[in-house]
Short mmCIF file of C-alpha atoms and ligand atoms in Angstrom, two decimals:
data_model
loop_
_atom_site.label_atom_id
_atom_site.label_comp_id
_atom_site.label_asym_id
_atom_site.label_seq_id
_atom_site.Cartn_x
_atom_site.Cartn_y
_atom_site.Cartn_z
CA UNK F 538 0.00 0.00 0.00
CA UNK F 539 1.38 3.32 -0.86
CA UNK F 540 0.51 6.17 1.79
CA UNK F 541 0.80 10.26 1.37
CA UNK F 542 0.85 12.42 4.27
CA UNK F 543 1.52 15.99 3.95
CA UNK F 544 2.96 15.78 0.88
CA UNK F 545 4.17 19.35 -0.07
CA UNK F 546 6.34 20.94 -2.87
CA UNK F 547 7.25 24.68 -3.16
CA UNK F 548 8.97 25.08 -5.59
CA UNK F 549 11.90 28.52 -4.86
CA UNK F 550 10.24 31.40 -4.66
CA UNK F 551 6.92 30.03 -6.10
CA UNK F 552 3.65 29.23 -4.24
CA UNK F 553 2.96 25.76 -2.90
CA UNK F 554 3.00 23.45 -5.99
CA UNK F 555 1.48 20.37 -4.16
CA UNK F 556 -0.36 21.66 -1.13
CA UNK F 557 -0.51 18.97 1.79
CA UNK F 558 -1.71 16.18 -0.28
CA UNK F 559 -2.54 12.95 2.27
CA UNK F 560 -4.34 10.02 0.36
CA UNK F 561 -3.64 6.03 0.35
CA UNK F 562 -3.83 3.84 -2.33
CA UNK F 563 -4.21 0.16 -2.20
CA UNK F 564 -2.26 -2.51 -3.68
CA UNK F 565 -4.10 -3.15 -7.58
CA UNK F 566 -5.92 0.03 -7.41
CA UNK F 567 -5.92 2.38 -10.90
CA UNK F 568 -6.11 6.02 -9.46
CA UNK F 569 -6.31 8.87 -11.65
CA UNK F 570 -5.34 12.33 -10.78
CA UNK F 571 -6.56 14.78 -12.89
CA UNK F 572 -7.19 18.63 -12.03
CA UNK F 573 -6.53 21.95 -14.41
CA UNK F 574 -3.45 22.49 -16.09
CA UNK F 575 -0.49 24.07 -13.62
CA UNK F 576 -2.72 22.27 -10.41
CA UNK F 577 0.40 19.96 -9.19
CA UNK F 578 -0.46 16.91 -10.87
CA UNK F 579 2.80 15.83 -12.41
CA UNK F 580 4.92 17.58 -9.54
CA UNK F 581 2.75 15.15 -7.07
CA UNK F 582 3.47 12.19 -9.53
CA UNK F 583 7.28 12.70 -9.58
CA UNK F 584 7.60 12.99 -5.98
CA UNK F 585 5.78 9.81 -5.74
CA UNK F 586 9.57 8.03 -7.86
CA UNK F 587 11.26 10.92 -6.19
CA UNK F 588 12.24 12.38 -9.95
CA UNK F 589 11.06 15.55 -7.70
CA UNK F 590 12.16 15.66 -4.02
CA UNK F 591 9.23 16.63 -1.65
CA UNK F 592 9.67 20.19 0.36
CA UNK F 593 8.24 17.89 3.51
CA UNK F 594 5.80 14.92 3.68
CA UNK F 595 6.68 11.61 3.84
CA UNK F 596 5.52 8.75 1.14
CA UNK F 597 5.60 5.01 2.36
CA UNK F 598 5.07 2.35 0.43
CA UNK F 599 4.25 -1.28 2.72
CA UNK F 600 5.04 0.55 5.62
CA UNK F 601 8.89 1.75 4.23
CA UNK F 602 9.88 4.93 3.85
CA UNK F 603 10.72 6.42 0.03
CA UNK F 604 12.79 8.65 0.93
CA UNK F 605 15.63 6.07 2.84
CA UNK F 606 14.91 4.02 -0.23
CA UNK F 607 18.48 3.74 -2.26
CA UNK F 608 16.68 4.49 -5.99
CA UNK F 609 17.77 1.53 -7.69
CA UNK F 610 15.61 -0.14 -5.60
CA UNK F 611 12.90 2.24 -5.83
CA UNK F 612 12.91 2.50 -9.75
CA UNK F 613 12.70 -1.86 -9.26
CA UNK F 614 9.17 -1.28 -7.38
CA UNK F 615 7.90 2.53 -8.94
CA UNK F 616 7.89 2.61 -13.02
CA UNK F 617 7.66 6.26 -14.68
CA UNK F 618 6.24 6.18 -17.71
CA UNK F 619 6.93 9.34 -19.99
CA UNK F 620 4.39 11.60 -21.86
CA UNK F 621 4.48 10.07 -25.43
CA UNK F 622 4.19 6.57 -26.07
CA UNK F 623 7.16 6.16 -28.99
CA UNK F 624 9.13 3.18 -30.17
CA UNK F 625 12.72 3.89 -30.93
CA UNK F 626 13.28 3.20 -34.89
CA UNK F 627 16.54 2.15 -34.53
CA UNK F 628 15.91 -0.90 -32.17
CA UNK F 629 13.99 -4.50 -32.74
CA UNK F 630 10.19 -4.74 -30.34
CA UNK F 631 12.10 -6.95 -28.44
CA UNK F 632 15.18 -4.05 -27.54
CA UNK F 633 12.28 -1.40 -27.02
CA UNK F 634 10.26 -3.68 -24.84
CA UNK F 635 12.82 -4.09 -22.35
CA UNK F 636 14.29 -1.13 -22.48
CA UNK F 637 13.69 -0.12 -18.75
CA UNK F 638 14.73 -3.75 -17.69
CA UNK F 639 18.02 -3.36 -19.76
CA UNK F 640 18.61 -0.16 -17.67
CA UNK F 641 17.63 -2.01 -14.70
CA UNK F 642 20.74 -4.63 -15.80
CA UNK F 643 18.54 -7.55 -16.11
CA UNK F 644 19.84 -11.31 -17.58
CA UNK F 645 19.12 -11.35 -21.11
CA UNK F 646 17.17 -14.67 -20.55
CA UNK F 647 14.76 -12.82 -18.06
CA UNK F 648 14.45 -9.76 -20.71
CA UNK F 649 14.00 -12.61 -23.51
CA UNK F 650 11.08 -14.22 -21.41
CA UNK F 651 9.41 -10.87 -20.37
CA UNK F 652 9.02 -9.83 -24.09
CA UNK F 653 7.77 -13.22 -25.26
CA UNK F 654 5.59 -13.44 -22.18
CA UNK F 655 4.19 -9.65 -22.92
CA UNK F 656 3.96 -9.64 -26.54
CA UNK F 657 1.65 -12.82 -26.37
CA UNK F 658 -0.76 -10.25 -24.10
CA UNK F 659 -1.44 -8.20 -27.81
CA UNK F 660 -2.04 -11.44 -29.78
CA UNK F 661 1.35 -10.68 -31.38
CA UNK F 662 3.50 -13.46 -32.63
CA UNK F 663 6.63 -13.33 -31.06
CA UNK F 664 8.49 -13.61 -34.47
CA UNK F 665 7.80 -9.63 -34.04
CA UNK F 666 10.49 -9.46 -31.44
CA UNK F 667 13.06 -9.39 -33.96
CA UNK F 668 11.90 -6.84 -36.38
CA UNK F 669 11.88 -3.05 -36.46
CA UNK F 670 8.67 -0.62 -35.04
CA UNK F 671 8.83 0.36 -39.13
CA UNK F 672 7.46 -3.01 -39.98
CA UNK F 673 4.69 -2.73 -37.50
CA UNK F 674 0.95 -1.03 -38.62
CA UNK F 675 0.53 2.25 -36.15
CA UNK F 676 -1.79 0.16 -34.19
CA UNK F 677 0.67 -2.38 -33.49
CA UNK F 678 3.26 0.14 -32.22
CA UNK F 679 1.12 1.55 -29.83
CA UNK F 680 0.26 -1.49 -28.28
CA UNK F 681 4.07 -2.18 -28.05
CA UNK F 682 4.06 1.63 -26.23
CA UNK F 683 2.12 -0.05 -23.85
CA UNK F 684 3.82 -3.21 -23.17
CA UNK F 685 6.98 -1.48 -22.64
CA UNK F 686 5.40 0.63 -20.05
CA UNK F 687 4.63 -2.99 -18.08
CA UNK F 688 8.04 -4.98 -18.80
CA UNK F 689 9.91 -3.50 -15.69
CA UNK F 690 7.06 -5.40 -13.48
CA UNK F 691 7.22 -2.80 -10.95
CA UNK F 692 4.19 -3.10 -9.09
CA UNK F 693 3.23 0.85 -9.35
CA UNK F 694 3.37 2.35 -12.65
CA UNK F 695 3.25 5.78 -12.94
CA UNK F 696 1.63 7.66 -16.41
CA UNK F 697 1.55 11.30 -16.88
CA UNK F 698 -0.83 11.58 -19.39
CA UNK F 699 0.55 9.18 -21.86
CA UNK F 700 -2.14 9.17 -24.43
CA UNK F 701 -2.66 12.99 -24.34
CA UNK F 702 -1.54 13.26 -28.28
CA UNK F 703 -3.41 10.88 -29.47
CA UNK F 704 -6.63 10.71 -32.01
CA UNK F 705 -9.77 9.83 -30.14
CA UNK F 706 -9.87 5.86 -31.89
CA UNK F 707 -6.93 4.93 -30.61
CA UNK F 708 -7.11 6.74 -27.22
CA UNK F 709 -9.90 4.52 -26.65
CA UNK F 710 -8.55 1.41 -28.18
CA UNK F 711 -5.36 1.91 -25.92
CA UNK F 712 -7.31 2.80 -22.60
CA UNK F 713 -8.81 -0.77 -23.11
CA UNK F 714 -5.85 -2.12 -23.35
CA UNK F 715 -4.29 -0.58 -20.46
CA UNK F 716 -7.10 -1.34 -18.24
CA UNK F 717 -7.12 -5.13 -19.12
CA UNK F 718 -3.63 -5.83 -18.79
CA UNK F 719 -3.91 -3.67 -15.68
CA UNK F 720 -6.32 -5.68 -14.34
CA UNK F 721 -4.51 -9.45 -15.63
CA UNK F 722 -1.10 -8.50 -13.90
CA UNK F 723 -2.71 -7.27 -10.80
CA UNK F 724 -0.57 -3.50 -10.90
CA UNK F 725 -1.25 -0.30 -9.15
CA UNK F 726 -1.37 2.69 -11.89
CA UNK F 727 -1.66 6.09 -11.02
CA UNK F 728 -2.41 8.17 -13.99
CA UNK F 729 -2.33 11.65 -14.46
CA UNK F 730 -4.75 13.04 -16.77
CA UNK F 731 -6.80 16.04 -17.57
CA UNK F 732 -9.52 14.17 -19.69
CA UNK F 733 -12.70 13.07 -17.14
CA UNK F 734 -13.70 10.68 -19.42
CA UNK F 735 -10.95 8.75 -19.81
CA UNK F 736 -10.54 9.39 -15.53
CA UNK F 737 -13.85 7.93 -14.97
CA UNK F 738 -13.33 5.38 -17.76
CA UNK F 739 -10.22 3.68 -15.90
CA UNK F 740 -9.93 4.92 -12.57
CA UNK F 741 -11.11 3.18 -9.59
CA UNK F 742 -10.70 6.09 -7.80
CA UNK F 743 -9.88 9.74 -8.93
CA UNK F 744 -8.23 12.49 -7.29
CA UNK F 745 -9.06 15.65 -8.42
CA UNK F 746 -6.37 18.53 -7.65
CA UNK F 747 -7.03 22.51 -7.77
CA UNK F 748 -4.64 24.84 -6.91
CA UNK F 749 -1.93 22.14 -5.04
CA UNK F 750 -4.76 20.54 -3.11
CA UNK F 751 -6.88 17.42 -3.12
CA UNK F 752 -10.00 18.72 -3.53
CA UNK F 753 -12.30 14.99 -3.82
CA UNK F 754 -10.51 11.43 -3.94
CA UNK F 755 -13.00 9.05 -4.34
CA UNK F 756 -14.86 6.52 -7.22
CA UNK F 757 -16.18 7.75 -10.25
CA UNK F 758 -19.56 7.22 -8.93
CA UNK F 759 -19.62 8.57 -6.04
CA UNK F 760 -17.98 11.99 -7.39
CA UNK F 761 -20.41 12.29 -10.31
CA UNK F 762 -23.27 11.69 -7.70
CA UNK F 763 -21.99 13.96 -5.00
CA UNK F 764 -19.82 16.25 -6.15
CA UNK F 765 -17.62 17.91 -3.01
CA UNK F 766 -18.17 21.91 -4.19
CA UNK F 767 -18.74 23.67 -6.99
CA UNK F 768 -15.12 23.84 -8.38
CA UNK F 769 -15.33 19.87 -8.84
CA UNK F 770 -19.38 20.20 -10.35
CA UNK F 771 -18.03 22.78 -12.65
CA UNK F 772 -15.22 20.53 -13.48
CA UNK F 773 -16.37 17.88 -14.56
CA UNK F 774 -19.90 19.28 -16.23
CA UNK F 775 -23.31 19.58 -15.60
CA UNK F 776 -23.70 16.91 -18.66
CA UNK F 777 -22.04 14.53 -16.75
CA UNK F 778 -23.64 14.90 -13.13
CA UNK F 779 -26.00 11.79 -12.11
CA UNK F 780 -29.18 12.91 -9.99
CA UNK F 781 -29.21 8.65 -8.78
CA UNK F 782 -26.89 6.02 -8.89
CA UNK F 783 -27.42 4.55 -12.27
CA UNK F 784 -24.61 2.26 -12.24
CA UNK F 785 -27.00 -0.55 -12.17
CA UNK F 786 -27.71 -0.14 -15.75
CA UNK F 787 -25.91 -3.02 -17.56
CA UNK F 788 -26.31 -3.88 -21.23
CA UNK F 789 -28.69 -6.48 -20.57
CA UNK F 790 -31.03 -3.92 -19.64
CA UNK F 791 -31.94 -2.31 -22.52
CA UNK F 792 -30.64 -4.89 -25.41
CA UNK F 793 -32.62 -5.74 -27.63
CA UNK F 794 -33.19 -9.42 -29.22
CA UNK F 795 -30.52 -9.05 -32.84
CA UNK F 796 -31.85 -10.70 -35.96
CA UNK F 797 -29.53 -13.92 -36.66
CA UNK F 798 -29.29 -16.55 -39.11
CA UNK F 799 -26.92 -19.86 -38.81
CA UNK F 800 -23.87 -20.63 -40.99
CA UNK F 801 -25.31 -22.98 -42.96
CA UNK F 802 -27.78 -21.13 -44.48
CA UNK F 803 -27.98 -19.93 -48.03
CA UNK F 804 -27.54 -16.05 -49.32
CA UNK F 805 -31.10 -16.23 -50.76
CA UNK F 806 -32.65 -17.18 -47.23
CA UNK F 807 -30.95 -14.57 -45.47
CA UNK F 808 -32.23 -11.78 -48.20
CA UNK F 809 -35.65 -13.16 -47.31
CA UNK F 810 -34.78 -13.28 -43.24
CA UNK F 811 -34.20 -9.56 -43.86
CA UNK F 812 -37.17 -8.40 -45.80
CA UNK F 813 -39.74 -10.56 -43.31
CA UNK F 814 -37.95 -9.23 -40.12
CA UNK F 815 -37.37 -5.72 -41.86
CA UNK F 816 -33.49 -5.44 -40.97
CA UNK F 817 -30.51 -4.06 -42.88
CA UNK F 818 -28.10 -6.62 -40.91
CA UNK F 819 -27.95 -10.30 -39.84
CA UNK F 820 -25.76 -11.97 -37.73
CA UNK F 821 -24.23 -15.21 -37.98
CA UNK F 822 -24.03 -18.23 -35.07
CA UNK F 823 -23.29 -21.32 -35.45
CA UNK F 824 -25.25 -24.59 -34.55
CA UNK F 825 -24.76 -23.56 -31.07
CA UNK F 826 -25.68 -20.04 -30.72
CA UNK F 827 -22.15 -18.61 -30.96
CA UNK F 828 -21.33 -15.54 -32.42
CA UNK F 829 -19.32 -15.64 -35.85
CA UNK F 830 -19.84 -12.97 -37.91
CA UNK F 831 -22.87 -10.33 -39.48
CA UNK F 832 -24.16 -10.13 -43.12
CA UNK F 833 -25.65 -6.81 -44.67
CA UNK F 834 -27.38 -5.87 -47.65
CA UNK F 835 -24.72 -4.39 -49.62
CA UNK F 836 -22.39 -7.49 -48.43
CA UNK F 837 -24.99 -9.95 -50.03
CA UNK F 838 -26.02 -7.75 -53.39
CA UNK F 839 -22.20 -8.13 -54.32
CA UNK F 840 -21.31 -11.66 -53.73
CA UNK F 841 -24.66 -13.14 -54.74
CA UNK F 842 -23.96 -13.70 -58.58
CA UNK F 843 -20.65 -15.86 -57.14
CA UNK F 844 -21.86 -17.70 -54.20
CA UNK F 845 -24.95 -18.76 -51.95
CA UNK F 846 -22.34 -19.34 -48.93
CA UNK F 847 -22.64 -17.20 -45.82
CA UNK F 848 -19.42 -18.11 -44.70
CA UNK F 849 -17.62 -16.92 -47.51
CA UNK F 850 -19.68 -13.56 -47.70
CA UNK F 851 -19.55 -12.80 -44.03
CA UNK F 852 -17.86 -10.31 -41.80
CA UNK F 853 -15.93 -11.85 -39.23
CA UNK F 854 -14.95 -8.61 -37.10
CA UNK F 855 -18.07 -8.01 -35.01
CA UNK F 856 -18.26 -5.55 -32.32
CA UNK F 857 -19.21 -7.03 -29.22
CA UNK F 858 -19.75 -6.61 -25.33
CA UNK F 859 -20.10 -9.06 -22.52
CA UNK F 860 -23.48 -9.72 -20.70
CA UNK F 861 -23.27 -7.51 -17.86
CA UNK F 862 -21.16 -4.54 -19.04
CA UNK F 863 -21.92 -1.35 -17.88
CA UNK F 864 -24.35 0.46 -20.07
CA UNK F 865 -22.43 3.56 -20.16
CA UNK F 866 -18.92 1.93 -21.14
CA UNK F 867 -21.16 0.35 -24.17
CA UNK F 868 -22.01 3.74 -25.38
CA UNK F 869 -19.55 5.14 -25.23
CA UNK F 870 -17.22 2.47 -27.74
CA UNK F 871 -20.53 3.71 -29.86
CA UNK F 872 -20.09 6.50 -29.85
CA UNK F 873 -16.50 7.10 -30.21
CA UNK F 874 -15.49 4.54 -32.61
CA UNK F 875 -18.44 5.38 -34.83
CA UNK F 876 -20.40 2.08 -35.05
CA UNK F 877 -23.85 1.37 -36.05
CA UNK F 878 -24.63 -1.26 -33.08
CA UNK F 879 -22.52 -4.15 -30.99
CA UNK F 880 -23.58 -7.06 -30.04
CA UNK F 881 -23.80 -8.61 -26.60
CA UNK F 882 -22.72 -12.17 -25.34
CA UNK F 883 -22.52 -14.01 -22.89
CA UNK F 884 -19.58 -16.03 -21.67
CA UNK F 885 -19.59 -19.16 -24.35
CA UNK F 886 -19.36 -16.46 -26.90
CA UNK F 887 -23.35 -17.15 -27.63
CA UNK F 888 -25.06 -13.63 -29.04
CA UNK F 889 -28.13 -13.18 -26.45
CA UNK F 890 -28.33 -9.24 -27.61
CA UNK F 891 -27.97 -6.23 -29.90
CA UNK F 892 -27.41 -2.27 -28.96
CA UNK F 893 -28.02 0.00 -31.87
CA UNK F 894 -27.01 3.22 -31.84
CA UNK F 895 -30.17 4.61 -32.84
CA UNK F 896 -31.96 2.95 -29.62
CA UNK F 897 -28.78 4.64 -27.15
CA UNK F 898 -29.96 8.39 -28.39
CA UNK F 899 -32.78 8.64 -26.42
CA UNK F 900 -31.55 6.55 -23.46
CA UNK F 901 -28.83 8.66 -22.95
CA UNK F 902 -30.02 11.68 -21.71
CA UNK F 903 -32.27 10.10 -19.11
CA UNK F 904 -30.83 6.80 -18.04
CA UNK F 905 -27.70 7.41 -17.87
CA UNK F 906 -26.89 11.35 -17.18
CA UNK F 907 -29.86 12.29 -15.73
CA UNK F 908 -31.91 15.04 -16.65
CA UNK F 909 -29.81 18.20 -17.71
CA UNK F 910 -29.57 20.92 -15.13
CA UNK F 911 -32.57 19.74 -12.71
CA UNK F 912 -30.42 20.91 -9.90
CA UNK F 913 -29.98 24.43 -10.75
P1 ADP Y 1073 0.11 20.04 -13.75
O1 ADP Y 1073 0.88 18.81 -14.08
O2 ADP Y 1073 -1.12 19.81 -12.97
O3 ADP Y 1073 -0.18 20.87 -14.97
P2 ADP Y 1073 2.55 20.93 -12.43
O4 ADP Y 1073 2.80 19.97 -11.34
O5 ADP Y 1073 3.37 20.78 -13.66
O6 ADP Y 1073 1.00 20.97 -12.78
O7 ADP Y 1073 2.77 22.41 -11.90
C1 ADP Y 1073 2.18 22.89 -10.68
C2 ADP Y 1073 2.65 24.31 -10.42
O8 ADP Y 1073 4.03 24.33 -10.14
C3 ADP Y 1073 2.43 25.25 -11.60
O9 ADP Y 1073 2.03 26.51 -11.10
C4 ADP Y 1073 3.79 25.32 -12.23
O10 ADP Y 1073 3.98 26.55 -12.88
C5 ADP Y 1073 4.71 25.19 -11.04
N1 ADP Y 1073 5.98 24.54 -11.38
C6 ADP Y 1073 6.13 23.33 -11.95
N2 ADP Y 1073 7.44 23.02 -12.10
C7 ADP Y 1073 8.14 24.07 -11.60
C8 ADP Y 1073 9.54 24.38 -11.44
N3 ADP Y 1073 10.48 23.51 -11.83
N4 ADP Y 1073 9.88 25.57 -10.88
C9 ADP Y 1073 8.93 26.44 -10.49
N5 ADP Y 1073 7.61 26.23 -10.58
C10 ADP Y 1073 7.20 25.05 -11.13
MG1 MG Y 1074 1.47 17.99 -15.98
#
């Protein structure tokens, strides 16, 4: 557990930075810090890897002081990881995935069995080790930024808002990626950003700074339901302020049953599954109920003069959710990555569901923000 009391920072001649900061954070927790620009969130972060010595305050992590720490053994435990996620072009995935363990002088069988290890994580093959971030797709590379953020296997990782420059797809593909192998290695992440969405998308908990101080640590939840003062209800909108806890809301909730057809089908009966049941898209199971693939219109009018098979004229890359995901996450990926609906299933991979984005508009507003502006 990693504990903050009184943590202060003034810089020479400036006001207080970091303002007696106390908070806690538990072993596996993802804590965000986010706050206006110049409020003492990186200064706070730094202290925490001592890249920034404290004015006073002490930081102990399990009970040991950081500051008697020698910093080789603090940079083992605390990992910095810098503003812009970047491969270096002139090393191999494998060089710039352990690059911090290289500082850190490990064996070059332990490096050689982190990156195999972490590059399985991305569903990369590991004959990507050996080339060069050039023969990577963009997406690829990022997802390498990521890994090489984890390879040191500190237990605390420390981000200052590393997906800051980023377009809004892959800011969201990369948050989901960060979260889950988060969440698989069991690592605490404290994450500095000024975005609330991607805060309340990740964080467990958020600490919101103004001004040097702490002015609300606390879950997502509970700070969009009860705000501590105006500063923090300004901050993070009236758009975004719940009137009652509506984190019940899962997807199952408000799914709706999807049109399907199964693999074995022909083109012709699928046209006709779409006219009766007046839909623009089908989606494929197999014998069992499990999710392969969708059909649409314009998919069928073009292969239909070659083949009646469903498998050849298919889609395989279909959106989808798990049963029991919060609403909210759900519209978001919607709404940010532009798609039409996503599917829902449930653990064998069976589809049981179907949001569209035309049924989310009108849900939005009232189940899951509330009512704009009843307050005032
Ligand atoms: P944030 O990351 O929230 O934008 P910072 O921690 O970078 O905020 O900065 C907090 C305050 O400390 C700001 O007013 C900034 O101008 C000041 N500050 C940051 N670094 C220094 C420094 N090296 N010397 C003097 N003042 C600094
Ligand atoms: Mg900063």
């Amino acid at each position: 557990m990693l504990k903050i009391e009184h943590l202060t920072k003034k810089y020479r001649g400036g006001k207080k930075a970091v303002n007696d900061l106390n908070l806690e954070i538990k072993e596996g927790e993802f804590i965000a810090f986010i706050g206006t620009s110049g409020s003492g969130k990186t200064t706070a972060l730094r202290m925490i890897n001592r890249m920034i010595e404290p004015s006073s305050g002490t930081i102990t992590l399990n009970g040991k002081d950081l500051s008697k720490m020698n910093p080789v053994t603090l940079r083992r435990s605390i990992g910095y990881v810098i503003q812009q996620i970047g491969l270096m072009p002139h090393m191999t995935i494998r060089e710039n995935i352990t690059l911090v363990p290289k500082l850190l002088k490990w064996s070059k069988e332990r490096k050689d069995e982190t990156a195999e290890k972490l590059i399985g994580l991305v569903n990369l093959p590991e004959s990507y080790l050996d080339l060069y971030p050039v023969q990577l797709s963009g997406g690829q590379q990022q997802r390498i930024g990521v890994l090489r953020a984890l390879a040191a296997n500190q237990d605390i990782i420390l981000m200052d808002e590393p997906f800051g420059a980023l377009d809004p797809i892959t800011r969201d593909t990369l948050q989901d990626l960060m979260k889950d192998l988060q969440q698989r290695l069991g690592k605490t992440v404290i994450f500095v950003t000024h975005d609330m969405d991607e805060a309340i998308k990740l964080a467990d908990r958020i600490c919101i700074m103004h001004n040097g101080e702490m002015v609300q640590f606390d879950t997502p939840d509970e700070i969009l339901t009860h705000p501590a003062n105006d500063f923090v209800k300004e901050f993070i909108g009236s758009h975004r302020l719940i009137q009652e806890k509506p984190s019940a809301k899962i997807v199952d909730d408000v799914m709706i049953k999807p049109v399907s057809i199964t693999l074995e089908k022909s083109l012709d009966e699928a046209i006709k599954l779409m006219v009766s049941k007046r839909v623009d898209t089908l989606f494929v199971t197999d014998g069992h109920g499990r999710l392969l693939g969708y059909l649409n219109v314009e998919m069928i009018t073009s292969a239909r003069h070659t083949t009646q098979s469903i498998a050849d004229t298919m889609n395989r890359e279909v959106e989808f959710v798990k049963t029991g995901t919060k609403l909210q996450d759900s519209v978001r990926r919607i709404l940010i990555r532009n798609l039409k609906n996503i599917t829902v299933i449930d653990e064998e991979k069976r589809l049981i569901g179907l949001i569209t984005r035309a049924n989310i508009v009108d849900m939005v507003y009232d189940t899951i923000w509330g009512e704009e502006n009843t307050e005032q």
